[in-house]
Amino acid sequence: MEDKTPKVKKHVIFRLCRKFAKNAIGFFLLGILAAMLGSVIELCFPKIISFTVDTVLDGSGTVPSFLERFVSAEYLRNNLWVIAVVVLILALLLGLMKYLKQVWDRRASETLVQTMRNTLYEHITHLPFSWFVKNQTGDIIQRCTSDVGTIQSFLADQLANLLSISINILFSIFFVMSVNIKMSIITFCTLPIILLYTSLFSKKISKGFRLCDENEGKLSAICQENLTGVRVVRAFGREVYEVEKFKKQNQFYTQCWINLMRLMAMFWNFGDIVMGLQCLVILVSGVLLSVHGELSTGEFIAAVSYNSMLVWPVHHLGRIITEMNKAGISFVRVGEILDAEPEKDVPDAKECDPSGDIEFKNVSFSYDGENKVLDDISFKIKNGSTLGIIGMTGSGKSTLVQLLCRLYNVDEGCITIAGTNIADVKASSLRKSIGIVLQEPYLFSRTIKDNIQITDTDGGNEETLAKSASIACLTDTIDTFANGYDTMVGERGVTLSGGQKQRVAIARTLYQGSPIVIFDDSLSAVDAETDAKIRRAINTELKGATVIIIAHRISTLMAADNIIVLDSGKIIEHGTHDELVKAGGLYSKINDIQTKGGDQND
Amino acid sequence: MTEAEYKKLEEESVHLKYFGIPKLLPHLKPYRRMIIFMMLIGAFSTLGDVIMPLFQRYSINHYIAENTIDTLPFFIILYIAVLLIKVFCGYNSSLCCSRLEMYIGRDLKQKSFDHVQTLSFSYFNQNSVGYIHSRIMSDSGRIGGLVSWEMMDAVYNTTYFVGAIAVMLSINPLLTLFVVLVIPLVVIISAVLKKKLSWYQRVMRHLNSKITGSINEGITGAKTMKTLVCEDKMISEYQDETEDMKRHSVKEAGFHGLLWGSLATASYVALAAVLWYGGHITLEQLLEIGTLSIFMSYAMGIMGPIQWVVSSISNLITVQVNIERITKLLETESDVADSAEITEKYGDMFHPKKENWEDIRGDIEFEDVSFKYPDGEEYVLNHFNLKIPFGTNVAIVGETGAGKSTLVNLVCRFFEPTQGRVLIDGRDARERSQLWLHSHIGYVLQTPHLFSGTIRDNLRYGAPDATDEEIMEALRIVSADKIIAKNEAGLDTQVGEGGDLLSTGEKQLISFARAIIADPRILVLDEATSSIDTFTEQLIQNAITTVIAGRTSFVIAHRLSTIREADIILVVKNGTIIESGTHAELMKMKGYYHSLYTTQYEREKMNALLGAREDA
């Protein structure tokens, strides 16, 4: 996503439109139909007025042949209410059409946006983890929110308006022509002029908008930096400087907007002059034609009304066309996400059988293709046993367990569970078999209860919930909250400390009840006493489960059946605690520091 | 949406009933001439709109009806004149209006920004940066925009309405009545529907932020989601949200459609009335056809202004919130303020009287200080006494979140003691201005804060007059001259927003140099916990030693070497100072310090043993 700056490709837009518009197209068409009917009705009114004025009031005109059979001018003259009723009925129909247009247009655009949002979200959740690492969170979110918004307004407002305005213009042309050909020619002469200057102005205006946006960004950044750096500002006593800096940019930004608004005022008022002059031309030529007897009074009124009905839509047309360009870029940005390859299992992937031993065979892995994070790692974890892993930051411990969960795929070698290569297993089945408590646990913004039960698809089990929480030493913490398990956490709820988060994550993993459980340095923020308590509980409760514990504290690891010491992606020592201590290597040195260190004074 | 969410939104909307416009008046006052000019010229331009249809009437009644073109050249000239005057006035009034909009916005931004500079730290502790930021940046703009354009619209619509009615009345009062009959109907329909609409719009805004939140969660929580295999659950929950959004949006469109539909119907109902009654009196030769035709234009034209009244009221209700927020900010008073006499002598923040400033020595004394945070309930310091002569190096240690910055906050007078005094050079800190004290304090933050601009701008932050030689000297002292050498632009290298173009280590070194250039007598240093590569670590360690020499310093310390070398160590737990003394004394006590020290010792030893590497 970050490598190529995309060019707007037409086929991308068409492909995406087709994909998203599938369910919406019907409503789109209905919306256009309503717009069409609406504009026909609206265009009928000047005709009725013209008819009323000429035939009924003036008596100069004739009743059209199709009406002659039903009604005479004389009858109408005595019963003017008939015309009023016709107008009323049309008015109601017009109201109905406007209503239907709104509802159908909205239904179409919302259906479309919903499809777009759902497709994007679903696609993203199925992308491989490496994709999330490669791409910036902010950028992805922007593509899913503001780019989607741009596309929505393109399809819902601009495209729909473009269509209904075009229809409006086409019908108007037809109606004006039906009144008087000469008048219609005069009307159309000015249309290209309006379109031309509108699009010229629009280009300048959108440039102005960009400039304003940029400067608003700068002003906003000054403010943001001042607020986040308030301590520095105060401690150095530089408030005046800050105020001056803000004032300068504030002034500049204000001027940018004023310039832009002057441009816009010029645009609208220029439009007013053009339209005013056009009306004058129509008035004068109408008068001249009437005086020569080529135009009746009613037709004159109708021509003037049609002219005014036509000018505004044309004015809007130019703007819409210019603004539509913006959507192209958003289409490409959204398209790039959808083009990313989702995670896939091999064609006939098996279910995972977690009852066997786990084995790493000559596994190598690197994130960037150059520096090996894991180098030729081989070891075996007997089913139901506990493995401890120790090593410094960056030695590859976390990578090891991420490979086991297939968050990344191995470069060389293979990992097997019960003799089956995990690459041949369904990812979902593999991950369901493995419960992992991550180093920096992520809690979703919902209640504690919902967080712990997040893997539960049917209702949730109170008993398991209480048990998991108690093993994770969470019960006391939860009791301190007024709402207990129903306390909201995350962005919109209470802020939990690092240790509390870790314990919720542990409870969440235990609730899952997976046969393989991994603790990736997940007790680091918990104090030593609680750490010990949780480990004791886990040892008794997780009998039969295969456990992998990654930790820095020897005391956390010493009970493991087997311990490996990782350094620079290689296993440098392995064995039980006693064996390793006896061996006198790195592990035993760490052990010395942690057991005796405090007594020494450097 | 759940019942609870609906209820919460409803409560918020009830809250909006209060009117805050009068609070804005002081901010409008400087522009009262501009406002009056805008209104006059706007009204004049609107009169043009009212007059325009009369040309149509004249051409029908005179030229067409009498079959003549006698006055046509004069007609054209008059038309163009009216048009140009109308457009000229319209252009100027809308220019005035945009100026007004931007000036109100600019002033509110500036006033709130300036005011925030004077607020005490308790304000920043209680309000998030995002919250304050959006008060300054967005509320101000919304108020400016709404207030100015509402004023403009008010002038336009009132003038048009009154003008149109006046013209109609002067021509035919009875026919006017037929047009006016529709008005109450339109008012009632719009009022009811607008209320519904603004409710649905609020719900949609709420749902939209929910959806954004979910996307955010799906991306930042991707790893967790994958390992827990709860993708399907999250997807179906997300789809419920988008479905909810669609449902409400379609409902909103329904009310929107009703509003537009009924307004369109209403205008043509007025037309029907004019046709019917107007037709009658035309037949009776009481009305000319041209007059009838312009009645129809007016009948449809006045629907706009009526609808405006309704939407304007609902706009003014929504802008209440913005006004309330920004006035609340402007009315917030600082907990820490200089008294009138002090300001008189030493000047205020914006106009310091440096000629009256005394030199500072750098002795600090806590005299029977008791302190609790303004938003806290318990005292974190109780009758605390400590003498810190100039040149003393004080280390403050404790776990993260234990309240280590309390003492620093008091020394910097970011907060004032609840009881007792903090003495600077033997005099109460409150006897001098805040700016006096702050210009003698240097502050190096744990996460160094740089401002966007060049490296030079940042280094000069505390001493605007520093020469390049002084700057380079300071960089050499902290061994940061290599950063300058590395970048082609040297001191003119841009650091990016928040200094993000530099590495963490580089940022730290730059912030040390910045403190040295300011050459403060008192230095506060919040040591970083995050580990960086061993080489930079060593550079920073050296820089710390250099920078604290010859100053009274307070170090919120994490590194053992820094702690051991301190003249006095204060140990903080749960907000209060539980132990104090030199390293040797504290170790002998075998108390809390001993265990803190041991843990840290282990960590550093481990690092040394295994060699900390950058995390993959």
PDB file of N, CA, C and O in Angstrom, chain A residues 550-569:
ATOM      1  N   ILE A 550       6.737 -17.631  28.679  1.00  0.00           N
ATOM      2  CA  ILE A 550       7.890 -16.781  28.390  1.00  0.00           C
ATOM      3  C   ILE A 550       8.007 -15.792  29.538  1.00  0.00           C
ATOM      4  O   ILE A 550       7.000 -15.187  29.927  1.00  0.00           O
ATOM      5  N   ALA A 551       9.180 -15.660  30.154  1.00  0.00           N
ATOM      6  CA  ALA A 551       9.286 -14.758  31.302  1.00  0.00           C
ATOM      7  C   ALA A 551      10.718 -14.300  31.500  1.00  0.00           C
ATOM      8  O   ALA A 551      11.658 -14.865  30.934  1.00  0.00           O
ATOM      9  N   HIS A 552      10.870 -13.242  32.297  1.00  0.00           N
ATOM     10  CA  HIS A 552      12.194 -12.789  32.705  1.00  0.00           C
ATOM     11  C   HIS A 552      12.534 -13.256  34.101  1.00  0.00           C
ATOM     12  O   HIS A 552      13.684 -13.266  34.494  1.00  0.00           O
ATOM     13  N   ARG A 553      11.495 -13.577  34.895  1.00  0.00           N
ATOM     14  CA  ARG A 553      11.741 -13.988  36.271  1.00  0.00           C
ATOM     15  C   ARG A 553      11.996 -15.488  36.325  1.00  0.00           C
ATOM     16  O   ARG A 553      11.187 -16.286  35.873  1.00  0.00           O
ATOM     17  N   ILE A 554      13.122 -15.832  36.922  1.00  0.00           N
ATOM     18  CA  ILE A 554      13.465 -17.241  37.075  1.00  0.00           C
ATOM     19  C   ILE A 554      12.367 -17.957  37.868  1.00  0.00           C
ATOM     20  O   ILE A 554      11.948 -19.059  37.532  1.00  0.00           O
ATOM     21  N   SER A 555      11.861 -17.272  38.888  1.00  0.00           N
ATOM     22  CA  SER A 555      10.868 -17.911  39.744  1.00  0.00           C
ATOM     23  C   SER A 555       9.621 -18.308  38.944  1.00  0.00           C
ATOM     24  O   SER A 555       8.950 -19.280  39.275  1.00  0.00           O
ATOM     25  N   THR A 556       9.316 -17.556  37.885  1.00  0.00           N
ATOM     26  CA  THR A 556       8.168 -17.883  37.059  1.00  0.00           C
ATOM     27  C   THR A 556       8.413 -19.167  36.274  1.00  0.00           C
ATOM     28  O   THR A 556       7.506 -19.932  35.993  1.00  0.00           O
ATOM     29  N   LEU A 557       9.671 -19.418  35.932  1.00  0.00           N
ATOM     30  CA  LEU A 557      10.001 -20.502  35.015  1.00  0.00           C
ATOM     31  C   LEU A 557      10.417 -21.788  35.688  1.00  0.00           C
ATOM     32  O   LEU A 557      10.295 -22.871  35.123  1.00  0.00           O
ATOM     33  N   MET A 558      10.905 -21.680  36.919  1.00  0.00           N
ATOM     34  CA  MET A 558      11.659 -22.804  37.472  1.00  0.00           C
ATOM     35  C   MET A 558      10.867 -24.108  37.571  1.00  0.00           C
ATOM     36  O   MET A 558      11.439 -25.183  37.521  1.00  0.00           O
ATOM     37  N   ALA A 559       9.544 -24.022  37.651  1.00  0.00           N
ATOM     38  CA  ALA A 559       8.762 -25.242  37.783  1.00  0.00           C
ATOM     39  C   ALA A 559       8.532 -25.942  36.447  1.00  0.00           C
ATOM     40  O   ALA A 559       7.989 -27.043  36.404  1.00  0.00           O
ATOM     41  N   ALA A 560       8.938 -25.330  35.342  1.00  0.00           N
ATOM     42  CA  ALA A 560       8.667 -25.903  34.023  1.00  0.00           C
ATOM     43  C   ALA A 560       9.392 -27.235  33.836  1.00  0.00           C
ATOM     44  O   ALA A 560      10.444 -27.464  34.427  1.00  0.00           O
ATOM     45  N   ASP A 561       8.791 -28.113  32.982  1.00  0.00           N
ATOM     46  CA  ASP A 561       9.404 -29.415  32.738  1.00  0.00           C
ATOM     47  C   ASP A 561      10.694 -29.272  31.941  1.00  0.00           C
ATOM     48  O   ASP A 561      11.597 -30.068  32.045  1.00  0.00           O
ATOM     49  N   ASN A 562      10.699 -28.226  31.125  1.00  0.00           N
ATOM     50  CA  ASN A 562      11.866 -28.006  30.286  1.00  0.00           C
ATOM     51  C   ASN A 562      11.995 -26.502  30.068  1.00  0.00           C
ATOM     52  O   ASN A 562      10.993 -25.794  29.966  1.00  0.00           O
ATOM     53  N   ILE A 563      13.222 -26.003  30.040  1.00  0.00           N
ATOM     54  CA  ILE A 563      13.422 -24.560  29.853  1.00  0.00           C
ATOM     55  C   ILE A 563      14.420 -24.376  28.723  1.00  0.00           C
ATOM     56  O   ILE A 563      15.432 -25.097  28.666  1.00  0.00           O
ATOM     57  N   ILE A 564      14.119 -23.433  27.804  1.00  0.00           N
ATOM     58  CA  ILE A 564      15.139 -23.119  26.807  1.00  0.00           C
ATOM     59  C   ILE A 564      15.564 -21.665  26.947  1.00  0.00           C
ATOM     60  O   ILE A 564      14.773 -20.804  27.289  1.00  0.00           O
ATOM     61  N   VAL A 565      16.852 -21.426  26.731  1.00  0.00           N
ATOM     62  CA  VAL A 565      17.390 -20.070  26.810  1.00  0.00           C
ATOM     63  C   VAL A 565      17.707 -19.629  25.384  1.00  0.00           C
ATOM     64  O   VAL A 565      18.445 -20.300  24.667  1.00  0.00           O
ATOM     65  N   LEU A 566      17.068 -18.535  24.980  1.00  0.00           N
ATOM     66  CA  LEU A 566      17.244 -18.038  23.617  1.00  0.00           C
ATOM     67  C   LEU A 566      18.196 -16.857  23.618  1.00  0.00           C
ATOM     68  O   LEU A 566      18.140 -16.015  24.503  1.00  0.00           O
ATOM     69  N   ASP A 567      19.078 -16.815  22.636  1.00  0.00           N
ATOM     70  CA  ASP A 567      19.905 -15.633  22.464  1.00  0.00           C
ATOM     71  C   ASP A 567      20.118 -15.424  20.979  1.00  0.00           C
ATOM     72  O   ASP A 567      20.552 -16.348  20.277  1.00  0.00           O
ATOM     73  N   SER A 568      19.838 -14.270  20.487  1.00  0.00           N
ATOM     74  CA  SER A 568      19.999 -13.923  19.070  1.00  0.00           C
ATOM     75  C   SER A 568      19.378 -14.972  18.153  1.00  0.00           C
ATOM     76  O   SER A 568      19.988 -15.385  17.169  1.00  0.00           O
ATOM     77  N   GLY A 569      18.210 -15.458  18.499  1.00  0.00           N
ATOM     78  CA  GLY A 569      17.503 -16.369  17.616  1.00  0.00           C
ATOM     79  C   GLY A 569      17.996 -17.808  17.661  1.00  0.00           C
ATOM     80  O   GLY A 569      17.601 -18.631  16.859  1.00  0.00           O
TER      81      GLY A 569
END
